[in-house]
Each structure stands twice: as structure tokens, then as C-alpha cells.
PDB file of C-alpha atoms in Angstrom:
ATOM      1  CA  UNK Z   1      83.902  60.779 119.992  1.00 34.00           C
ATOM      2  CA  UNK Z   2      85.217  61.400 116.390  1.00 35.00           C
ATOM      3  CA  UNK Z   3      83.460  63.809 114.386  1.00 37.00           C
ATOM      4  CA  UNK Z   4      81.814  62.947 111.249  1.00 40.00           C
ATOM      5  CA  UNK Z   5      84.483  65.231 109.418  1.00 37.00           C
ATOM      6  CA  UNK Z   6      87.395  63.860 110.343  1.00 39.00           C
ATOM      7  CA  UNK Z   7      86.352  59.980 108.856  1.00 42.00           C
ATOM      8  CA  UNK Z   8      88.727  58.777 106.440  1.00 43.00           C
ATOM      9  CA  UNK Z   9      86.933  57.872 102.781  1.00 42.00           C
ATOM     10  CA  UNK Z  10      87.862  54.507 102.848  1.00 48.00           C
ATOM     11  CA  UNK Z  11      86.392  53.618 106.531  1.00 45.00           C
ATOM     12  CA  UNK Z  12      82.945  53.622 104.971  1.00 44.00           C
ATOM     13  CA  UNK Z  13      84.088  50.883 102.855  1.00 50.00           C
ATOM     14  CA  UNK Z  14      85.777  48.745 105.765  1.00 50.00           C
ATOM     15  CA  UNK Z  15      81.768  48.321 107.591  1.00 53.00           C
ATOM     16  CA  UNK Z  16      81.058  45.361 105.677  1.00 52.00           C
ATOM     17  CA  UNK Z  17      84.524  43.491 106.191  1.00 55.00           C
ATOM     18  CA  UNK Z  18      84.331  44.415 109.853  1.00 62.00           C
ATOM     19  CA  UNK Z  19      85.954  42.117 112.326  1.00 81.00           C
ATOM     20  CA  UNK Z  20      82.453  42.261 114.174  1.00 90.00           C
ATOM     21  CA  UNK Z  21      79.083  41.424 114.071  1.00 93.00           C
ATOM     22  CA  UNK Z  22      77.289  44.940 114.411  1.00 95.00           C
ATOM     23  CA  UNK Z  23      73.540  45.406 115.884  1.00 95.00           C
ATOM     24  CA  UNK Z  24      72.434  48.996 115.859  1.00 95.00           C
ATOM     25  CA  UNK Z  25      69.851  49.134 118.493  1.00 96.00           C
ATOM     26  CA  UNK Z  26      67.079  52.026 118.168  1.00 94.00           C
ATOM     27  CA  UNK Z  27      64.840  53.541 120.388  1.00 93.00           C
ATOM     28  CA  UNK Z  28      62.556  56.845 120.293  1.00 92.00           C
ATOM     29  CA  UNK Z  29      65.098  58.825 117.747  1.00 93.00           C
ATOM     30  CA  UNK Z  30      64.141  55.419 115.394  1.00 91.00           C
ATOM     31  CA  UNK Z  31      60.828  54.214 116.097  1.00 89.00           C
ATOM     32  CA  UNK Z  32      62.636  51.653 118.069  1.00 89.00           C
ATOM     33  CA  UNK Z  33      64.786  50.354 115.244  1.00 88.00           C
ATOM     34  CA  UNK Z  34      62.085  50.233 113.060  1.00 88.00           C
ATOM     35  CA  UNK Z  35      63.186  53.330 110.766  1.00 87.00           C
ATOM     36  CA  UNK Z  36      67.149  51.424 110.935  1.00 86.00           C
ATOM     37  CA  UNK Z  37      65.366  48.796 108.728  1.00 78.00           C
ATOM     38  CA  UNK Z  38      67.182  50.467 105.749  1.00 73.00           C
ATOM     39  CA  UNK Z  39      70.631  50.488 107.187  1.00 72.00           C
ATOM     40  CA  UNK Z  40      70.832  46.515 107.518  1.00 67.00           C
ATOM     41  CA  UNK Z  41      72.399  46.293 104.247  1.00 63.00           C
ATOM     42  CA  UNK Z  42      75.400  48.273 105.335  1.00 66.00           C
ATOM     43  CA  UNK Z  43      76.545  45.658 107.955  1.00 64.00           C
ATOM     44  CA  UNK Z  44      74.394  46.273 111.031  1.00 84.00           C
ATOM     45  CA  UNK Z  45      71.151  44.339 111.790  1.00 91.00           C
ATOM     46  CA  UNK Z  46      68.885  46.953 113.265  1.00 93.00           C
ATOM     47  CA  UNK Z  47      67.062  46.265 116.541  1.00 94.00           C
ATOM     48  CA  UNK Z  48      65.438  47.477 119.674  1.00 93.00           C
ATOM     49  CA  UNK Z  49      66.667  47.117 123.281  1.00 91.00           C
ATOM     50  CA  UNK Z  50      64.745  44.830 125.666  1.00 91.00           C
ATOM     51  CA  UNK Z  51      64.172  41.244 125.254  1.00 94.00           C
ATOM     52  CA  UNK Z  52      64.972  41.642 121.321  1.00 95.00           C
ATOM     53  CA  UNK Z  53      68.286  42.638 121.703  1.00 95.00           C
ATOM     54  CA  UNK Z  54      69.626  39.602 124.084  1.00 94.00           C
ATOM     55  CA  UNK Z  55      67.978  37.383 121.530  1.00 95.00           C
ATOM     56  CA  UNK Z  56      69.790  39.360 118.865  1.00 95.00           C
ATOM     57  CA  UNK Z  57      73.497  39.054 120.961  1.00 94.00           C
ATOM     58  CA  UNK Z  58      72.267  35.472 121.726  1.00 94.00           C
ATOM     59  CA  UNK Z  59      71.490  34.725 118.418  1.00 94.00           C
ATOM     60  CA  UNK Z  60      74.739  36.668 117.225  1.00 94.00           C
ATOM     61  CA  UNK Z  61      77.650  35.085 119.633  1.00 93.00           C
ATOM     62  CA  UNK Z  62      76.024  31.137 118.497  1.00 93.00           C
ATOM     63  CA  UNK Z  63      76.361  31.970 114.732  1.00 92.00           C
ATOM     64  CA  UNK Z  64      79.639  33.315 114.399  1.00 90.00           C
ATOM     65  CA  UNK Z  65      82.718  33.618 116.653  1.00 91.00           C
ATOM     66  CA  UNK Z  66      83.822  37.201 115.811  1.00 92.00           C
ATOM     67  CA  UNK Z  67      82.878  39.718 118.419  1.00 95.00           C
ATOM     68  CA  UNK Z  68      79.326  41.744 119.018  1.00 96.00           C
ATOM     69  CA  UNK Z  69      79.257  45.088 118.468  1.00 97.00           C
ATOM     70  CA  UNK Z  70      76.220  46.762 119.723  1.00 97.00           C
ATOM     71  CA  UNK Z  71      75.646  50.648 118.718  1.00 97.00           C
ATOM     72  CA  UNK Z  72      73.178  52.180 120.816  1.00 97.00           C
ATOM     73  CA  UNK Z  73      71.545  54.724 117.934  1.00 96.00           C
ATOM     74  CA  UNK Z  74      71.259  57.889 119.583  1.00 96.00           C
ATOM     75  CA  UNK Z  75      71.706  61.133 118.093  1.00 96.00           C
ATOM     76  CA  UNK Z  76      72.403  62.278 121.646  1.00 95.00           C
ATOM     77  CA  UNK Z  77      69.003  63.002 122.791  1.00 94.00           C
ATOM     78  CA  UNK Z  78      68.362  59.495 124.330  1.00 95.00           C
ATOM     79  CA  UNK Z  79      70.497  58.407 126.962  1.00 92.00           C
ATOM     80  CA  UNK Z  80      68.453  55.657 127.958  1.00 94.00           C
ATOM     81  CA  UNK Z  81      69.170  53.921 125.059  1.00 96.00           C
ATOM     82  CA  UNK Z  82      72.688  54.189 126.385  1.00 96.00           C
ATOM     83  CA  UNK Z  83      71.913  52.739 129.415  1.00 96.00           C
ATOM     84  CA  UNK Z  84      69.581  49.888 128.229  1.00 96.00           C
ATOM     85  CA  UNK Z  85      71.992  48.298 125.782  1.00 96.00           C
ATOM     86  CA  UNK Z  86      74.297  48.586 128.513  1.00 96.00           C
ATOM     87  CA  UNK Z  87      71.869  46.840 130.886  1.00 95.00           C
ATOM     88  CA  UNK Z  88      71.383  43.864 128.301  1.00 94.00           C
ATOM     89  CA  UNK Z  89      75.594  43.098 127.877  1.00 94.00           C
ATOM     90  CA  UNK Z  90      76.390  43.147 131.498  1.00 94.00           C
ATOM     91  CA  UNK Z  91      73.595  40.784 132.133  1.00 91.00           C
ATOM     92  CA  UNK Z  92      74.531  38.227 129.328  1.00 89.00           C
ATOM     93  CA  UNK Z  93      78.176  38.598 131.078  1.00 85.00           C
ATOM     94  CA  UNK Z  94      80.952  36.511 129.543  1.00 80.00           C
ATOM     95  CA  UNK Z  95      78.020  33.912 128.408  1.00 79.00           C
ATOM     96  CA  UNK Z  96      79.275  33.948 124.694  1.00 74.00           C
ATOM     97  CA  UNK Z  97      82.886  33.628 126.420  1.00 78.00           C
ATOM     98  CA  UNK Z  98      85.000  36.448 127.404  1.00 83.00           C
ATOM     99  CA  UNK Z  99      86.007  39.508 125.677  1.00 88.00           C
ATOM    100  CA  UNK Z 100      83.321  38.316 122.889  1.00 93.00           C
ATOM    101  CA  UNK Z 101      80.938  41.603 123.226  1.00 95.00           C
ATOM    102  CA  UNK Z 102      81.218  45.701 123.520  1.00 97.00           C
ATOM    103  CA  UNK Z 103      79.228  48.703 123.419  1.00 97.00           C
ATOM    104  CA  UNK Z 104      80.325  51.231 121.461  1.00 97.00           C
ATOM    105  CA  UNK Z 105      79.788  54.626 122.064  1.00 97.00           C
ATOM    106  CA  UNK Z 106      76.846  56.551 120.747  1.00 97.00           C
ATOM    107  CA  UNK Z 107      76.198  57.138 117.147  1.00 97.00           C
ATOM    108  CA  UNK Z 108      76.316  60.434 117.969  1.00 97.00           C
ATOM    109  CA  UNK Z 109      76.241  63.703 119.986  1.00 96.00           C
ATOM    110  CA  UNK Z 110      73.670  66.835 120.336  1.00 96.00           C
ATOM    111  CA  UNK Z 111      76.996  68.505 118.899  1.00 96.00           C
ATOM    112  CA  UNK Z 112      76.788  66.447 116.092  1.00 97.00           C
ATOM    113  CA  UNK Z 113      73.388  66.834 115.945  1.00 97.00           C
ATOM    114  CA  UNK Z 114      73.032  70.872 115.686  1.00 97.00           C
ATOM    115  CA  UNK Z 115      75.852  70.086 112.679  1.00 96.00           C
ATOM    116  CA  UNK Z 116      73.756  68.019 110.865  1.00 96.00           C
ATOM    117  CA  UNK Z 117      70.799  70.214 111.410  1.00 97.00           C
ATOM    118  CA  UNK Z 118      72.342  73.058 110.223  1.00 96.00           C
ATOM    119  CA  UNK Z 119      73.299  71.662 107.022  1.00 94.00           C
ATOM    120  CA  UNK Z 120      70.185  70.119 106.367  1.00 94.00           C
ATOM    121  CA  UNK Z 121      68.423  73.530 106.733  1.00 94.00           C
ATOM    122  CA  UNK Z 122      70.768  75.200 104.180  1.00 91.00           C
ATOM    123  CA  UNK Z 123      69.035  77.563 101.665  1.00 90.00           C
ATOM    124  CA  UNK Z 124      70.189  80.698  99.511  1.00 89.00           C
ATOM    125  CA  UNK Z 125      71.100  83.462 100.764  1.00 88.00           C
ATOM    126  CA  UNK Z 126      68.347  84.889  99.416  1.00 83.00           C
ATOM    127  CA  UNK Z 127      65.282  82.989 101.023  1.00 87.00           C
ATOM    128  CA  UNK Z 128      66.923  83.284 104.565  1.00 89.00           C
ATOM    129  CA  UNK Z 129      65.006  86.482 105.193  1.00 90.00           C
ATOM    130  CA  UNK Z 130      61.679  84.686 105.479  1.00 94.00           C
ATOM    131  CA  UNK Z 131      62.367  81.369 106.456  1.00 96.00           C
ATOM    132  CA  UNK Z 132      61.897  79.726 109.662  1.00 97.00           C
ATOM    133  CA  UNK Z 133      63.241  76.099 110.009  1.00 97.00           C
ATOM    134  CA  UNK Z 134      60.602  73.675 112.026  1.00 98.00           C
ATOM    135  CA  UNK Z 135      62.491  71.211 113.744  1.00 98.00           C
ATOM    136  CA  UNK Z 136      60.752  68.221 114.215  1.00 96.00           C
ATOM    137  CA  UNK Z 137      61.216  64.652 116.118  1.00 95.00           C
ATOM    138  CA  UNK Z 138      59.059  62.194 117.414  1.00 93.00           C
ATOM    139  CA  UNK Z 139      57.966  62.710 121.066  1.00 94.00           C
ATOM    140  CA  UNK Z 140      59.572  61.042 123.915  1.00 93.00           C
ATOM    141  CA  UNK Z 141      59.854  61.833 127.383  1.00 93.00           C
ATOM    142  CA  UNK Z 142      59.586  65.407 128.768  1.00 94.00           C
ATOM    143  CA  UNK Z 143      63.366  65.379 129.623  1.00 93.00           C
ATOM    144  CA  UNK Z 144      64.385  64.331 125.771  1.00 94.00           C
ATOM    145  CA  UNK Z 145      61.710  67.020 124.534  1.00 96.00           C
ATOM    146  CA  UNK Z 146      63.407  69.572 126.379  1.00 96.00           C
ATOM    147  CA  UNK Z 147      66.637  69.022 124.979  1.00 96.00           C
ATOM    148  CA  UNK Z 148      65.446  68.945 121.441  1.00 97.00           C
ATOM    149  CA  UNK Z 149      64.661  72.933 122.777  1.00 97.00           C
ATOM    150  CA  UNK Z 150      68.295  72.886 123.776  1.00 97.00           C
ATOM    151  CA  UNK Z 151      69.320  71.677 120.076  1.00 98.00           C
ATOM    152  CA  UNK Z 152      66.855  73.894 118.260  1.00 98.00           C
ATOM    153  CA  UNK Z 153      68.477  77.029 119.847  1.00 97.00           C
ATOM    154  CA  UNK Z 154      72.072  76.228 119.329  1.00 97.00           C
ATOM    155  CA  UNK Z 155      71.135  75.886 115.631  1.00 97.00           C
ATOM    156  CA  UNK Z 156      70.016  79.285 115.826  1.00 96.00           C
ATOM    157  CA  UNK Z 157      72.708  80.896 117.792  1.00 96.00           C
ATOM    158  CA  UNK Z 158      75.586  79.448 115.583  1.00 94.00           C
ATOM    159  CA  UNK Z 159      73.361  79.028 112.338  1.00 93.00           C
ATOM    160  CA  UNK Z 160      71.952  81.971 109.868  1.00 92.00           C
ATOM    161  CA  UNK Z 161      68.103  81.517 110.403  1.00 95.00           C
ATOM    162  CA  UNK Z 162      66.410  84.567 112.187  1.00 94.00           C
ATOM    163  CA  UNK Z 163      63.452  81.778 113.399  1.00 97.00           C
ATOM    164  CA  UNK Z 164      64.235  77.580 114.377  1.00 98.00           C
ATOM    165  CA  UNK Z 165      60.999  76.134 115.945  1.00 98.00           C
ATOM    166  CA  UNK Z 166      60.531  73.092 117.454  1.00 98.00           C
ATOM    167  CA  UNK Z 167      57.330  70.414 117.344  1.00 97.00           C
ATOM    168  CA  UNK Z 168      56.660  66.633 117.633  1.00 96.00           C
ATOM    169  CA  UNK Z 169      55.028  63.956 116.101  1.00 93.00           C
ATOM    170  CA  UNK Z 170      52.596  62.843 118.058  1.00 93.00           C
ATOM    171  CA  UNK Z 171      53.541  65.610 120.958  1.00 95.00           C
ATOM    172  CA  UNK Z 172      52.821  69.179 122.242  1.00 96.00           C
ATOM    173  CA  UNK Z 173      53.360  71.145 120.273  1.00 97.00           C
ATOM    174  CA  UNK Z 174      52.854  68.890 117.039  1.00 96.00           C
ATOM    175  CA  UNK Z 175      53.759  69.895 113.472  1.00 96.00           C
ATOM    176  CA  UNK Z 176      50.476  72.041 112.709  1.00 96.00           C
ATOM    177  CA  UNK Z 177      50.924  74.396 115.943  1.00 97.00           C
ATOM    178  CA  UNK Z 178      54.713  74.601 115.127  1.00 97.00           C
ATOM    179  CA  UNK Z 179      54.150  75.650 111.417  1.00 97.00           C
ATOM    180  CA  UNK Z 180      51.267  78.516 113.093  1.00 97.00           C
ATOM    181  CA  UNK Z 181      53.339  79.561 115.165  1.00 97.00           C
ATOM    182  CA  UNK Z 182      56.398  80.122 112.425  1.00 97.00           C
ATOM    183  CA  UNK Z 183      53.942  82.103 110.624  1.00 97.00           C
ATOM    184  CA  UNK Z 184      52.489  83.977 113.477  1.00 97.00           C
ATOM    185  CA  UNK Z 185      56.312  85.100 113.908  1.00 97.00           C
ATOM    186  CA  UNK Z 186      56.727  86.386 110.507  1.00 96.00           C
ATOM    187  CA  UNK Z 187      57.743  83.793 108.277  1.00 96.00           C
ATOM    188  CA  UNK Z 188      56.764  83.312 104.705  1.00 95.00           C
ATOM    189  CA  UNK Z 189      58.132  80.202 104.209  1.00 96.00           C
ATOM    190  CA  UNK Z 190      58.934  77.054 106.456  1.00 97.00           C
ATOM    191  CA  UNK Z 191      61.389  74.466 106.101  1.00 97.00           C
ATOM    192  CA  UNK Z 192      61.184  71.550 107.978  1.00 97.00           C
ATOM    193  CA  UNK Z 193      64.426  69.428 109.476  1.00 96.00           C
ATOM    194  CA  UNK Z 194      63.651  65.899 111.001  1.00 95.00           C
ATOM    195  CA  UNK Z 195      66.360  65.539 114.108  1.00 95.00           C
ATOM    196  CA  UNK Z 196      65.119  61.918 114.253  1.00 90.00           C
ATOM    197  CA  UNK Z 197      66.911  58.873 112.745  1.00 88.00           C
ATOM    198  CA  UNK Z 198      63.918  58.192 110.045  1.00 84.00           C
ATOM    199  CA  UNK Z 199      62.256  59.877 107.245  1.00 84.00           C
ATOM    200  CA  UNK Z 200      59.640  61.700 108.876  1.00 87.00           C
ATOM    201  CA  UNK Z 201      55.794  61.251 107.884  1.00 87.00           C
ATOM    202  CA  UNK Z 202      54.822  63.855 105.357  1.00 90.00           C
ATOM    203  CA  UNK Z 203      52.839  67.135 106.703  1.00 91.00           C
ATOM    204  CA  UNK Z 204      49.471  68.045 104.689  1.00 92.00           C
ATOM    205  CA  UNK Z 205      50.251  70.469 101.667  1.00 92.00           C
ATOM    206  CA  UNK Z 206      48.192  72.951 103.110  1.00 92.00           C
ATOM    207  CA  UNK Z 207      50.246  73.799 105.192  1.00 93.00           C
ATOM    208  CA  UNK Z 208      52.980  74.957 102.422  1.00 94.00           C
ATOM    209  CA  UNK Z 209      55.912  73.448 104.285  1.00 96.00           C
ATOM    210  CA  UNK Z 210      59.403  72.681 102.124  1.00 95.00           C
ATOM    211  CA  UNK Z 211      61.254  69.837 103.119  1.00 93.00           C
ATOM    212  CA  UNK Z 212      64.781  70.125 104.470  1.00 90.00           C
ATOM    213  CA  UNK Z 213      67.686  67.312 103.016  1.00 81.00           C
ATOM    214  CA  UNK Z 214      68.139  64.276 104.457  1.00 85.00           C
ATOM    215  CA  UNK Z 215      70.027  64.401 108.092  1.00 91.00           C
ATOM    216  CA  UNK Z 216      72.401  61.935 107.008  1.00 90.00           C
ATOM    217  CA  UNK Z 217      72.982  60.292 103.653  1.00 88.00           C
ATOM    218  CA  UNK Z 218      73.220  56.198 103.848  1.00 86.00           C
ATOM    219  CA  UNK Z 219      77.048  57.179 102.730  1.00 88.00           C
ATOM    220  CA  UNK Z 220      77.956  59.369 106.036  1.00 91.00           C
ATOM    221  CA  UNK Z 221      75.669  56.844 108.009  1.00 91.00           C
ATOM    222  CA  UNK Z 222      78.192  53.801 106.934  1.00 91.00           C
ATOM    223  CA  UNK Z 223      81.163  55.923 107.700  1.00 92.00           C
ATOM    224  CA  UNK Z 224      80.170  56.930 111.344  1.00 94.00           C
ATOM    225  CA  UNK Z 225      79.655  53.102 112.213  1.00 94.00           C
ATOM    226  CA  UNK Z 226      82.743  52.287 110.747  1.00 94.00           C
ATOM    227  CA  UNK Z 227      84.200  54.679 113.182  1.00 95.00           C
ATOM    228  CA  UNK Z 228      82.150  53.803 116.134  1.00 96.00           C
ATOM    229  CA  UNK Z 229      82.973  49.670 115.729  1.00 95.00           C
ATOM    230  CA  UNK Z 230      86.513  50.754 115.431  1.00 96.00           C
ATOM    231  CA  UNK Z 231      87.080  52.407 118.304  1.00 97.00           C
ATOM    232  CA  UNK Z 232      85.214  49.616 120.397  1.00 97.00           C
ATOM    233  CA  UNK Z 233      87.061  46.816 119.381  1.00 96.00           C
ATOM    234  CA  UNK Z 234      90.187  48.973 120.046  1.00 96.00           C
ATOM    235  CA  UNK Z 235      89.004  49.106 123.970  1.00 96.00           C
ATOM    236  CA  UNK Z 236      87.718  45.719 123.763  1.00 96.00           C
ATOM    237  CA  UNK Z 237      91.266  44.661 122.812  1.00 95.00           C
ATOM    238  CA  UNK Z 238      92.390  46.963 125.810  1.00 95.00           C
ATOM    239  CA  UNK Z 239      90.069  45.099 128.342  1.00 94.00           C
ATOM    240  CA  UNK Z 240      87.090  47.935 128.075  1.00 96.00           C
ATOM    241  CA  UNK Z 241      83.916  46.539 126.782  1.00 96.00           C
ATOM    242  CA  UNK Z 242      81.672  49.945 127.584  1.00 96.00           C
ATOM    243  CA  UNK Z 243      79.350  48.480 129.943  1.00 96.00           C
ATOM    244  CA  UNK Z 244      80.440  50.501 133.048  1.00 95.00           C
ATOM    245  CA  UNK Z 245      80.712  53.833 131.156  1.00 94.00           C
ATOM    246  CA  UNK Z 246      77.037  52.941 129.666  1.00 95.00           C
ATOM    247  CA  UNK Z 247      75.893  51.865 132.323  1.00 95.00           C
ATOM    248  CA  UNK Z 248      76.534  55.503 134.233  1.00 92.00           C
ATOM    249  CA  UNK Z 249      74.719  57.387 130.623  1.00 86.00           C
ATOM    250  CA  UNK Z 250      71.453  58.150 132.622  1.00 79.00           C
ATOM    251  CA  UNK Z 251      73.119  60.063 135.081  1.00 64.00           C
ATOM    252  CA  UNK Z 252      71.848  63.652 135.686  1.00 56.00           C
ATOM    253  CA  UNK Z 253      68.893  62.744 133.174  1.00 49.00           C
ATOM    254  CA  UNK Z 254      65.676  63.285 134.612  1.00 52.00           C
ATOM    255  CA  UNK Z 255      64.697  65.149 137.728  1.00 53.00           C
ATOM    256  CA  UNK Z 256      67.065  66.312 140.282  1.00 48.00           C
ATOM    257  CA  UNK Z 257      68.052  64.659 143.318  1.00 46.00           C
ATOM    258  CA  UNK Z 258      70.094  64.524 146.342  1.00 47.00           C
ATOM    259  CA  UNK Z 259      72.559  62.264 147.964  1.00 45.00           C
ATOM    260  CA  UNK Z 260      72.398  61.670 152.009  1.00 49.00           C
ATOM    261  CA  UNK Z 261      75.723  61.820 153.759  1.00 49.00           C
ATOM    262  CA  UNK Z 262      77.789  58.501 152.994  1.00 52.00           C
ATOM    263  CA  UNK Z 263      75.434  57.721 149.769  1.00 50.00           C
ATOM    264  CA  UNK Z 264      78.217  57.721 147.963  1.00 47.00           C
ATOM    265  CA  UNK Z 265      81.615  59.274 146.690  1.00 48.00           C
ATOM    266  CA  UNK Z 266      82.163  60.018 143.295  1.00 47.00           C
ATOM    267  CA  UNK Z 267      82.282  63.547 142.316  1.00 47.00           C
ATOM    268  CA  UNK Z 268      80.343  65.462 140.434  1.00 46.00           C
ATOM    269  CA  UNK Z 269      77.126  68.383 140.790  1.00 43.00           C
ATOM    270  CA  UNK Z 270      73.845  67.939 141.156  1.00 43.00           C
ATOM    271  CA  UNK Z 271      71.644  70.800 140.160  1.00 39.00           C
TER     272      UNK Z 271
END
């Protein structure tokens, strides 16, 4: 997957004249599309996976006869998504006639991810003594929780911040307990980082948290699709339309398992 530095300028601008219709499907990083509302303008239509999205491809492959793009929008921390989109284009098949539909690869990666975070958390030099950075997400499942953990610490390790906590709307721990326990640590000041894909809800102002910049700016947003729907339609033209290699995204997600003798023989490890 290309990184969001090495995007030309002008790809931003090519979105919009895209040889494709794109639908940018959400899921718990979005509300389920509904925080990609804001991004229709910039040449995707935003939503969910399930019965909404076939109607959307449906809808999409009758109005026009340029191809469907469909971005699963993940910021790496939902693999489901992956795997759901997936589910919905191998089921409509060749129905809008073949070679008509692809999924591209994931808006982005938890590498990506810590990137973004740790720019978003950026403060002087001077206020990085008592500052802890709260990152914050709305709750999933335990598995996509955990990772957030994952993400949180990895922005540590490679960032500046002496303290990066981690809470969830609507989860355990939730924004009050994670702001307690960045005091209860030390901090005199917390700054809070949404790793979600919309503007999170504000906290009370008695708790005394600053907010941390925006993850992504509607700018790098537009560039990172243009990317993403390029590289697609470049396997789509190659005979790969991402439904196999989606289709395998849940893998290793969840609990572990085991394989009898004979289950099967592709290689890889199971913890």
C-alpha cells in the first residue's frame, strides 16, 4: 500500500475525474459511514456494508457504465470491513457484466495510523513534559480494542510523549477513566487524538482536556482515494478485482484456532 507521503499533488485533483464510480463503505472506525457523510463531495458516496452496499453497487453499475470502486474505510483496525465488502462483490458476481467492479485495498494501515497519530498529537517542545495524549475511538469488538492498545504503544515507542492512553466511546475504559488515569500518572495536561474516521463527540470541560488536530485533513483524505482507486483499476485491468485477497482479511482475527490433519494446505502460523 502507498504511503500517504509519497502521493503526487496533483492525484488529489484526479478523484473527481476518476474513471470510476467510488463508494467508500464505513463501519465501526465511521459510525458505519455515517461520519463519511462529509467526504461525498470529493467523489465517493459514503456507505455501510450489508444490504446498503449491494443496493449502492446495484444502484451504481445501472446508472453509469464506468467501473465500481468500493473502498472498504478502515484505518487498519477493522478487518471485517475488509471482508464484508468483499462478501457483497463476489456475491453480485459479474451481474453488472464482467470486469465492471473491484475492491480496493484499505484506506489505510495501523502503520499509517500511528503516523497520523503522531502528528496529530504534536505540541512544543516545551509542553511535552506534562502531557499525556488520550487516544480515543469508538468501541468495537474486543479483538479491534486490543489493537487500538497495539497502536497506542507504537505511538509511544517511536513518538516523544512520556504517557499515550487509550479509552472508548461508549467502551471500557471510556474517556472520563482514561483522562483519571492520565492524571493519576502525572500529567498536567491531556491532549486528546481521535484514531477514528469522524470528529469525535466533545468531552465535558471539566475535565480540562485540549484537543489534538484533525487525523486527516479533507485534502490528504482526497489524495489517499485517489491512490487507492488507482491502483484497483490497475489490477482490475490485470484481471484482479480484490475479492479473493479480501475475502482472506479476517484471517488470524479473532480467537485462535486449529486445523485437523487434511483441513487444509496453505501455509502460514497459527498462534
Amino acid at each position: 500500500m502507498t504511503a500517504l507521503g509519497s502521493v503526487p499533488a496533483p492525484a488529489a485533483e484526479r478523484v473527481r475525474d476518476s474513471a470510476a464510480t467510488l463508494l467508500l463503505v464505513g463501519g465501526h472506525e465511521s459510525a458505519r459511514g455515517a461520519d463519511l457523510a462529509c467526504w461525498d463531495g470529493i467523489g465517493g458516496t459514503a456507505v455501510p456494508t450489508g444490504a446498503p452496499l449491494t443496493e449502492a453497487l446495484t444502484r451504481a453499475l445501472t446508472d453509469s457504465e464506468r467501473p465500481v470502486c468500493v473502498v472498504p474505510m478502515t484505518l487498519g483496525r477493522d478487518r471485517s470491513l475488509v471482508a464484508e465488502a468483499a462478501r457483497a462483490l463476489a456475491w453480485l458476481g459479474d451481474r453488472g457484466g464482467p470486469g465492471r467492479t473491484v475492491l480496493s485495498a484499505p484506506f489505510a494501515t495501523q502503520e499509517h495510523l500511528v503516523g497520523w497519530l503522531r502528528a496529530a498529537a504534536a505540541v512544543p517542545a516545551a509542553a511535552l513534559r506534562g502531557t499525556a495524549v488520550l487516544v480515543t475511538a469508538p468501541a468495537a469488538d474486543p479483538f479491534a480494542d486490543a489493537e487500538l492498545f497495539r497502536v497506542a504503544r507504537l505511538v509511544r515507542q517511536y513518538g516523544r510523549h512520556r504517557w499515550v492512553e487509550v479509552a472508548f466511546a461508549g467502551g471500557d475504559p471510556d474517556p472520563a477513566a482514561g483522562v483519571e488515569r492520565c492524571r493519576r500518572l502525572g500529567a498536567e495536561r491531556v491532549l486528546r487524538v481521535s484514531a477514528g474516521l469522524g470528529t469525535p463527540a466533545a468531552l465535558p470541560e471539566a475535565l480540562g482536556v485540549v484537543e489534538g488536530g484533525p487525523l486527516l485533513s479533507p485534502a490528504a483524505v482526497e489524495a489517499v482515494l485517489a491512490v487507492r482507486c488507482a491502483e484497483a483499476l490497475h489490477r482490475l485491468a490485470h484481471g484482479d478485482n480484490g475479492v479473493a485477497a479480501g475475502l482472506d482479511a479476517e484471517h488470524g482475527h479473532g480467537f485462535a484456532h486449529s486445523h485437523g490433519p487434511g483441513d487444509h494446505d496453505h501455509d502460514h502460523t497459527h498462534h
